[in-house]
mmCIF file of C-alpha atoms and ligand atoms in Angstrom:
data_model
loop_
_atom_site.group_PDB
_atom_site.id
_atom_site.type_symbol
_atom_site.label_atom_id
_atom_site.label_comp_id
_atom_site.label_asym_id
_atom_site.label_seq_id
_atom_site.Cartn_x
_atom_site.Cartn_y
_atom_site.Cartn_z
ATOM 1 C CA MET A 10 19.899 -38.238 178.992
ATOM 2 C CA LYS A 11 22.827 -38.393 176.178
ATOM 3 C CA LYS A 12 25.528 -35.480 176.158
ATOM 4 C CA PRO A 13 27.289 -34.616 173.447
ATOM 5 C CA ILE A 14 30.773 -34.364 172.343
ATOM 6 C CA GLY A 15 32.163 -30.609 172.030
ATOM 7 C CA ILE A 16 34.814 -30.035 169.665
ATOM 8 C CA PHE A 17 36.678 -26.253 168.904
ATOM 9 C CA ASP A 18 38.627 -24.864 166.429
ATOM 10 C CA SER A 19 40.045 -21.432 165.318
ATOM 11 C CA GLY A 20 37.929 -21.738 161.735
ATOM 12 C CA VAL A 21 37.224 -24.655 159.660
ATOM 13 C CA GLY A 22 40.302 -26.950 160.009
ATOM 14 C CA GLY A 23 38.879 -28.634 163.521
ATOM 15 C CA LEU A 24 36.465 -29.767 160.687
ATOM 16 C CA THR A 25 38.967 -32.196 159.897
ATOM 17 C CA VAL A 26 39.083 -33.974 163.275
ATOM 18 C CA TYR A 27 35.018 -33.655 163.486
ATOM 19 C CA LYS A 28 34.493 -35.807 160.251
ATOM 20 C CA THR A 29 36.895 -38.354 161.561
ATOM 21 C CA ILE A 30 35.332 -38.416 164.997
ATOM 22 C CA ARG A 31 32.130 -38.401 163.298
ATOM 23 C CA ASN A 32 33.000 -41.672 160.794
ATOM 24 C CA HIS A 33 34.298 -43.145 164.085
ATOM 25 C CA PHE A 34 31.330 -42.757 166.519
ATOM 26 C CA VAL A 35 28.264 -42.743 164.485
ATOM 27 C CA GLU A 36 25.815 -42.844 167.235
ATOM 28 C CA GLU A 37 27.607 -39.848 169.301
ATOM 29 C CA ASP A 38 25.855 -36.355 169.396
ATOM 30 C CA LEU A 39 28.428 -33.922 168.383
ATOM 31 C CA VAL A 40 28.619 -29.845 168.729
ATOM 32 C CA TYR A 41 31.150 -27.999 166.654
ATOM 33 C CA PHE A 42 32.408 -24.417 167.298
ATOM 34 C CA GLY A 43 34.461 -22.277 164.953
ATOM 35 C CA ASP A 44 35.750 -19.182 165.886
ATOM 36 C CA THR A 45 35.495 -17.563 162.301
ATOM 37 C CA ALA A 46 35.455 -13.975 163.776
ATOM 38 C CA ARG A 47 38.544 -14.438 165.089
ATOM 39 C CA VAL A 48 40.728 -16.750 162.678
ATOM 40 C CA PRO A 49 43.947 -17.436 162.529
ATOM 41 C CA TYR A 50 44.823 -17.826 165.871
ATOM 42 C CA GLY A 51 48.501 -18.809 165.296
ATOM 43 C CA PRO A 52 50.072 -15.034 164.598
ATOM 44 C CA LYS A 53 48.236 -14.093 168.288
ATOM 45 C CA SER A 54 50.381 -13.942 171.171
ATOM 46 C CA PRO A 55 49.612 -16.978 174.061
ATOM 47 C CA ASN A 56 47.712 -14.449 176.012
ATOM 48 C CA THR A 57 44.857 -13.758 173.320
ATOM 49 C CA ILE A 58 44.964 -17.920 172.309
ATOM 50 C CA ILE A 59 44.393 -18.289 176.217
ATOM 51 C CA ASP A 60 41.430 -15.932 176.307
ATOM 52 C CA TYR A 61 40.136 -17.269 173.200
ATOM 53 C CA SER A 62 40.329 -20.993 174.026
ATOM 54 C CA ILE A 63 38.840 -20.411 177.193
ATOM 55 C CA GLN A 64 36.040 -18.312 175.676
ATOM 56 C CA ASN A 65 35.686 -21.179 173.127
ATOM 57 C CA SER A 66 35.427 -24.113 175.532
ATOM 58 C CA ARG A 67 32.986 -21.817 177.875
ATOM 59 C CA PHE A 68 30.453 -21.693 175.415
ATOM 60 C CA LEU A 69 30.739 -25.522 174.674
ATOM 61 C CA LEU A 70 30.782 -26.351 178.331
ATOM 62 C CA GLN A 71 27.310 -24.619 178.398
ATOM 63 C CA GLN A 72 26.101 -27.261 175.971
ATOM 64 C CA GLY A 73 26.302 -29.891 178.223
ATOM 65 C CA ILE A 74 29.334 -31.708 177.181
ATOM 66 C CA LYS A 75 30.885 -34.658 178.105
ATOM 67 C CA ILE A 76 33.999 -34.861 176.667
ATOM 68 C CA LEU A 77 36.135 -31.537 175.327
ATOM 69 C CA VAL A 78 38.163 -32.134 171.694
ATOM 70 C CA VAL A 79 40.451 -28.800 171.145
ATOM 71 C CA ALA A 80 40.857 -29.780 167.724
ATOM 72 C CA CYS A 81 43.298 -26.681 167.319
ATOM 73 C CA ASN A 82 47.119 -27.460 167.853
ATOM 74 C CA THR A 83 47.611 -23.624 168.821
ATOM 75 C CA SER A 84 45.290 -23.622 171.749
ATOM 76 C CA SER A 85 46.530 -27.245 172.318
ATOM 77 C CA ALA A 86 50.101 -25.699 172.908
ATOM 78 C CA TYR A 87 49.017 -22.993 174.676
ATOM 79 C CA ALA A 88 45.567 -23.152 176.576
ATOM 80 C CA LEU A 89 45.177 -26.921 177.459
ATOM 81 C CA ASP A 90 46.086 -26.691 181.390
ATOM 82 C CA LYS A 91 43.856 -23.565 181.322
ATOM 83 C CA ILE A 92 40.829 -25.131 180.174
ATOM 84 C CA LYS A 93 41.648 -28.158 182.314
ATOM 85 C CA GLU A 94 41.315 -25.762 185.171
ATOM 86 C CA LEU A 95 37.553 -25.100 184.124
ATOM 87 C CA THR A 96 35.980 -28.587 184.510
ATOM 88 C CA GLY A 97 36.424 -31.944 185.832
ATOM 89 C CA ILE A 98 35.576 -33.452 181.779
ATOM 90 C CA PRO A 99 37.571 -35.304 180.284
ATOM 91 C CA ILE A 100 39.832 -32.739 177.525
ATOM 92 C CA ILE A 101 41.767 -33.508 174.771
ATOM 93 C CA GLY A 102 44.001 -31.803 172.817
ATOM 94 C CA VAL A 103 45.758 -32.283 169.049
ATOM 95 C CA ILE A 104 49.624 -32.595 170.439
ATOM 96 C CA ASP A 105 49.942 -35.760 172.266
ATOM 97 C CA PRO A 106 47.803 -37.457 169.511
ATOM 98 C CA GLY A 107 49.864 -36.368 167.050
ATOM 99 C CA ALA A 108 53.171 -36.909 168.432
ATOM 100 C CA GLU A 109 52.443 -40.296 169.480
ATOM 101 C CA GLN A 110 51.590 -41.436 165.727
ATOM 102 C CA ALA A 111 54.810 -39.888 165.015
ATOM 103 C CA ALA A 112 56.696 -41.892 166.985
ATOM 104 C CA LEU A 113 55.117 -44.919 165.983
ATOM 105 C CA TYR A 114 55.424 -43.755 162.273
ATOM 106 C CA THR A 115 59.400 -43.009 162.566
ATOM 107 C CA LYS A 116 62.183 -45.202 161.902
ATOM 108 C CA SER A 117 65.100 -43.131 161.389
ATOM 109 C CA LYS A 118 63.887 -40.647 164.518
ATOM 110 C CA ARG A 119 64.190 -37.512 162.459
ATOM 111 C CA ILE A 120 60.923 -36.160 162.464
ATOM 112 C CA GLY A 121 59.580 -32.710 160.525
ATOM 113 C CA ILE A 122 56.248 -30.486 162.264
ATOM 114 C CA ILE A 123 54.828 -28.259 160.494
ATOM 115 C CA GLY A 124 52.480 -25.692 161.877
ATOM 116 C CA THR A 125 50.986 -22.287 163.119
ATOM 117 C CA GLU A 126 54.266 -19.550 164.026
ATOM 118 C CA ALA A 127 52.425 -19.589 167.454
ATOM 119 C CA THR A 128 52.531 -23.696 167.640
ATOM 120 C CA VAL A 129 56.202 -23.945 166.392
ATOM 121 C CA ARG A 130 56.967 -21.283 168.740
ATOM 122 C CA SER A 131 55.678 -23.083 172.022
ATOM 123 C CA GLY A 132 57.914 -25.980 171.072
ATOM 124 C CA ALA A 133 55.017 -28.067 172.541
ATOM 125 C CA TYR A 134 55.421 -30.689 169.364
ATOM 126 C CA SER A 135 59.329 -31.385 169.949
ATOM 127 C CA GLN A 136 58.725 -31.741 173.780
ATOM 128 C CA ALA A 137 55.778 -33.980 173.559
ATOM 129 C CA ILE A 138 58.130 -36.316 170.854
ATOM 130 C CA THR A 139 61.414 -36.404 172.741
ATOM 131 C CA LYS A 140 59.339 -37.367 175.635
ATOM 132 C CA LEU A 141 58.553 -40.394 174.083
ATOM 133 C CA ILE A 142 62.042 -40.763 171.957
ATOM 134 C CA PRO A 143 64.680 -38.954 173.610
ATOM 135 C CA ASP A 144 67.560 -39.232 170.864
ATOM 136 C CA ALA A 145 64.495 -37.670 168.003
ATOM 137 C CA VAL A 146 65.940 -34.759 166.062
ATOM 138 C CA VAL A 147 62.989 -32.460 165.107
ATOM 139 C CA TYR A 148 62.840 -29.780 163.005
ATOM 140 C CA SER A 149 60.081 -27.208 162.965
ATOM 141 C CA LYS A 150 59.286 -24.855 160.062
ATOM 142 C CA ALA A 151 55.711 -22.325 160.707
ATOM 143 C CA CYS A 152 53.729 -22.217 157.385
ATOM 144 C CA PRO A 153 51.589 -19.361 158.325
ATOM 145 C CA LEU A 154 49.692 -18.581 154.945
ATOM 146 C CA PHE A 155 48.585 -22.576 155.475
ATOM 147 C CA VAL A 156 45.261 -21.528 157.422
ATOM 148 C CA PRO A 157 44.008 -18.042 155.017
ATOM 149 C CA ILE A 158 44.388 -20.397 151.765
ATOM 150 C CA VAL A 159 42.124 -23.044 153.276
ATOM 151 C CA GLU A 160 39.996 -20.413 154.731
ATOM 152 C CA GLU A 161 39.484 -19.355 151.534
ATOM 153 C CA GLY A 162 38.821 -22.619 149.989
ATOM 154 C CA TRP A 163 41.909 -23.338 147.751
ATOM 155 C CA GLN A 164 43.069 -26.830 148.640
ATOM 156 C CA ASP A 165 45.011 -26.887 145.414
ATOM 157 C CA GLY A 166 46.084 -24.846 142.552
ATOM 158 C CA ASP A 167 49.395 -23.111 141.667
ATOM 159 C CA ILE A 168 49.672 -20.854 144.246
ATOM 160 C CA THR A 169 49.053 -23.198 146.991
ATOM 161 C CA LYS A 170 51.553 -25.527 145.378
ATOM 162 C CA SER A 171 54.300 -22.745 144.968
ATOM 163 C CA ILE A 172 53.371 -21.765 148.629
ATOM 164 C CA ALA A 173 53.980 -25.266 150.145
ATOM 165 C CA LYS A 174 57.248 -25.883 147.989
ATOM 166 C CA HIS A 175 58.624 -22.513 149.382
ATOM 167 C CA TYR A 176 58.167 -23.531 152.672
ATOM 168 C CA LEU A 177 58.364 -27.394 152.470
ATOM 169 C CA SER A 178 61.887 -26.466 150.626
ATOM 170 C CA TYR A 179 63.143 -26.483 154.093
ATOM 171 C CA PHE A 180 62.757 -29.950 155.222
ATOM 172 C CA GLU A 181 64.996 -30.829 151.761
ATOM 173 C CA ASP A 182 68.361 -31.266 153.361
ATOM 174 C CA LYS A 183 67.110 -32.647 157.177
ATOM 175 C CA ASP A 184 66.609 -36.244 155.952
ATOM 176 C CA ILE A 185 63.257 -36.759 157.683
ATOM 177 C CA ASP A 186 61.149 -39.962 157.482
ATOM 178 C CA THR A 187 58.026 -38.203 158.968
ATOM 179 C CA LEU A 188 56.214 -35.008 158.644
ATOM 180 C CA VAL A 189 53.262 -33.976 161.810
ATOM 181 C CA LEU A 190 50.855 -31.924 160.288
ATOM 182 C CA GLY A 191 50.730 -29.811 163.131
ATOM 183 C CA CYS A 192 47.762 -27.886 162.370
ATOM 184 C CA THR A 193 44.024 -29.070 162.018
ATOM 185 C CA HIS A 194 43.854 -26.869 159.011
ATOM 186 C CA TYR A 195 46.816 -28.754 157.244
ATOM 187 C CA PRO A 196 45.444 -32.194 156.169
ATOM 188 C CA LEU A 197 42.927 -30.347 153.478
ATOM 189 C CA LEU A 198 46.483 -29.675 152.134
ATOM 190 C CA LYS A 199 47.404 -32.948 152.526
ATOM 191 C CA GLN A 200 48.137 -33.947 148.757
ATOM 192 C CA THR A 201 49.571 -30.820 147.814
ATOM 193 C CA ILE A 202 51.691 -31.281 150.681
ATOM 194 C CA GLN A 203 52.500 -35.328 149.852
ATOM 195 C CA GLU A 204 53.278 -34.320 146.466
ATOM 196 C CA THR A 205 55.916 -31.201 147.271
ATOM 197 C CA VAL A 206 57.522 -33.614 150.008
ATOM 198 C CA GLY A 207 57.557 -37.001 147.916
ATOM 199 C CA GLU A 208 55.999 -39.960 148.746
ATOM 200 C CA LYS A 209 58.882 -41.587 151.205
ATOM 201 C CA ILE A 210 58.082 -39.191 154.318
ATOM 202 C CA ARG A 211 55.231 -40.293 156.217
ATOM 203 C CA LEU A 212 52.275 -37.922 156.854
ATOM 204 C CA VAL A 213 51.055 -37.638 160.380
ATOM 205 C CA ASP A 214 47.356 -36.040 160.583
ATOM 206 C CA SER A 215 46.180 -36.505 164.077
ATOM 207 C CA ALA A 216 42.619 -36.580 163.794
ATOM 208 C CA ASP A 217 43.336 -40.456 163.301
ATOM 209 C CA ALA A 218 44.920 -40.844 166.532
ATOM 210 C CA ILE A 219 42.159 -38.611 168.431
ATOM 211 C CA ALA A 220 39.665 -41.004 167.421
ATOM 212 C CA SER A 221 41.538 -43.936 169.114
ATOM 213 C CA TYR A 222 42.152 -41.860 172.356
ATOM 214 C CA LEU A 223 38.319 -41.777 172.183
ATOM 215 C CA LYS A 224 37.740 -44.526 171.479
ATOM 216 C CA ARG A 225 39.176 -45.194 175.229
ATOM 217 C CA LEU A 226 36.883 -42.927 177.003
ATOM 218 C CA ILE A 227 33.847 -43.403 174.565
ATOM 219 C CA PRO A 228 31.972 -47.378 175.426
ATOM 220 C CA GLU A 229 30.910 -49.719 172.492
ATOM 221 C CA GLU A 230 27.916 -47.993 170.302
ATOM 222 C CA THR A 231 25.053 -50.209 170.362
ATOM 223 C CA ASP A 232 21.456 -48.911 169.610
ATOM 224 C CA GLY A 233 22.775 -47.475 166.147
ATOM 225 C CA ALA A 234 20.944 -44.694 166.499
ATOM 226 C CA LYS A 235 22.700 -41.569 164.760
ATOM 227 C CA GLY A 236 24.314 -38.831 166.862
ATOM 228 C CA THR A 237 23.292 -35.120 165.853
ATOM 229 C CA ASP A 238 25.273 -32.580 164.857
ATOM 230 C CA SER A 239 25.255 -28.743 165.906
ATOM 231 C CA PHE A 240 27.578 -26.379 164.665
ATOM 232 C CA PHE A 241 28.362 -22.857 165.870
ATOM 233 C CA VAL A 242 30.595 -20.346 163.813
ATOM 234 C CA SER A 243 31.317 -16.720 165.797
ATOM 235 C CA ASP A 244 30.943 -14.996 161.837
ATOM 236 C CA ASN A 245 30.387 -15.809 158.464
ATOM 237 C CA GLU A 246 27.785 -18.383 158.492
ATOM 238 C CA ALA A 247 27.788 -18.660 154.511
ATOM 239 C CA LYS A 248 31.554 -18.865 153.753
ATOM 240 C CA PHE A 249 31.680 -21.896 156.939
ATOM 241 C CA LEU A 250 28.895 -23.459 155.060
ATOM 242 C CA GLN A 251 30.309 -23.606 151.407
ATOM 243 C CA ILE A 252 33.803 -24.594 152.538
ATOM 244 C CA SER A 253 32.351 -27.186 154.951
ATOM 245 C CA GLN A 254 30.293 -28.819 152.361
ATOM 246 C CA ASN A 255 33.943 -29.462 150.374
ATOM 247 C CA ILE A 256 35.595 -30.698 153.291
ATOM 248 C CA LEU A 257 32.442 -32.667 154.846
ATOM 249 C CA GLU A 258 31.344 -33.580 151.479
ATOM 250 C CA SER A 259 27.205 -33.344 152.533
ATOM 251 C CA PRO A 260 25.427 -30.111 153.839
ATOM 252 C CA ILE A 261 25.480 -28.856 157.168
ATOM 253 C CA MET A 262 21.699 -28.730 158.624
ATOM 254 C CA SER A 263 22.176 -26.977 161.638
ATOM 255 C CA LEU A 264 24.672 -24.015 161.821
ATOM 256 C CA LYS A 265 23.955 -20.922 164.112
ATOM 257 C CA ARG A 266 26.268 -17.843 164.999
ATOM 258 C CA VAL A 267 27.067 -17.255 168.493
ATOM 259 C CA ARG A 268 28.576 -14.152 170.010
ATOM 260 C CA LEU A 269 31.297 -14.253 172.599
ATOM 261 C CA PHE A 270 31.496 -11.074 173.378
ATOM 262 C CA GLU A 271 29.886 -10.860 176.862
ATOM 263 C CA SER A 272 32.474 -8.620 178.414
ATOM 264 C CA TRP A 273 35.629 -6.770 178.294
ATOM 265 C CA PHE A 274 38.783 -5.976 180.353
ATOM 266 C CA THR A 275 41.346 -4.364 180.315
ATOM 267 C CA ASP A 276 45.110 -5.946 181.371
ATOM 268 C CA GLU A 277 47.757 -3.280 183.413
ATOM 269 C CA ILE A 278 50.872 -2.054 181.964
HETATM 270 N N1 DGL B 30 43.929 -25.050 162.985
HETATM 271 C C1 DGL B 30 44.458 -24.522 164.473
HETATM 272 C C2 DGL B 30 45.789 -25.022 164.788
HETATM 273 O O1 DGL B 30 45.656 -26.581 164.416
HETATM 274 C C3 DGL B 30 44.546 -22.810 163.916
HETATM 275 C C4 DGL B 30 45.279 -22.221 162.755
HETATM 276 C C5 DGL B 30 44.755 -20.433 163.102
HETATM 277 O O2 DGL B 30 43.997 -20.079 163.603
HETATM 278 O O3 DGL B 30 46.006 -20.092 163.062
HETATM 279 O O4 DGL B 30 46.716 -24.649 164.597
#
């Protein structure tokens, strides 16, 4: 029996990764989970990000997936090793593919990273990039308002432009030639980001890099039979449907709400 590929994010951002995977792998069955009840992950503490990521992964593992794509930089930065402890199936995060792409693009070895507060604080991108280019100079900037803007469906407009200008002015004197969109929500603001930083800076969207990672794991497609798509969220199905329509440019046929709160524990202080 065909097993699906599982993909999760804190919300709609991972749909940018889902879309690229769907375009490259027409025959694969895909299951997407967006944790819309608990988005954003970026301002949360590492322990909470790990807990949520493990719950999301467990849910997708219950769907019988063969590969898990953690389409969330924040989860990838903190929880990838913990998720790998849950299962023997391949787990793909977004940080290494993004760092590889950046290393491929840069000529000046001066690279910018934008991401959530948690991703920037983790230093995961700087580490991954300096592993590939030891003398790279990496500048990182958290852009926390970008996630709610995207979840609100405000891809463009004056407010979005002025917030982008505010955050990205940090790079004005850094002389970078490459900027990593270190959050899967950010490719949805690509046009505004590109206009703000100028055409000379090349943007890295890790979704493309993930597709080439997956090509190494998935055999050539043969029978031409279209794969199925199942979508799950933890809250607000109507809003997810509305925003996803803009991102995917086609309606979602199967969407269910899932409740992840089966039990609770307290931490000792
Ligand atoms: N899209 C996610 C990421 O790539 C998470 C954003 C958030 O929930 O703060 O980091």
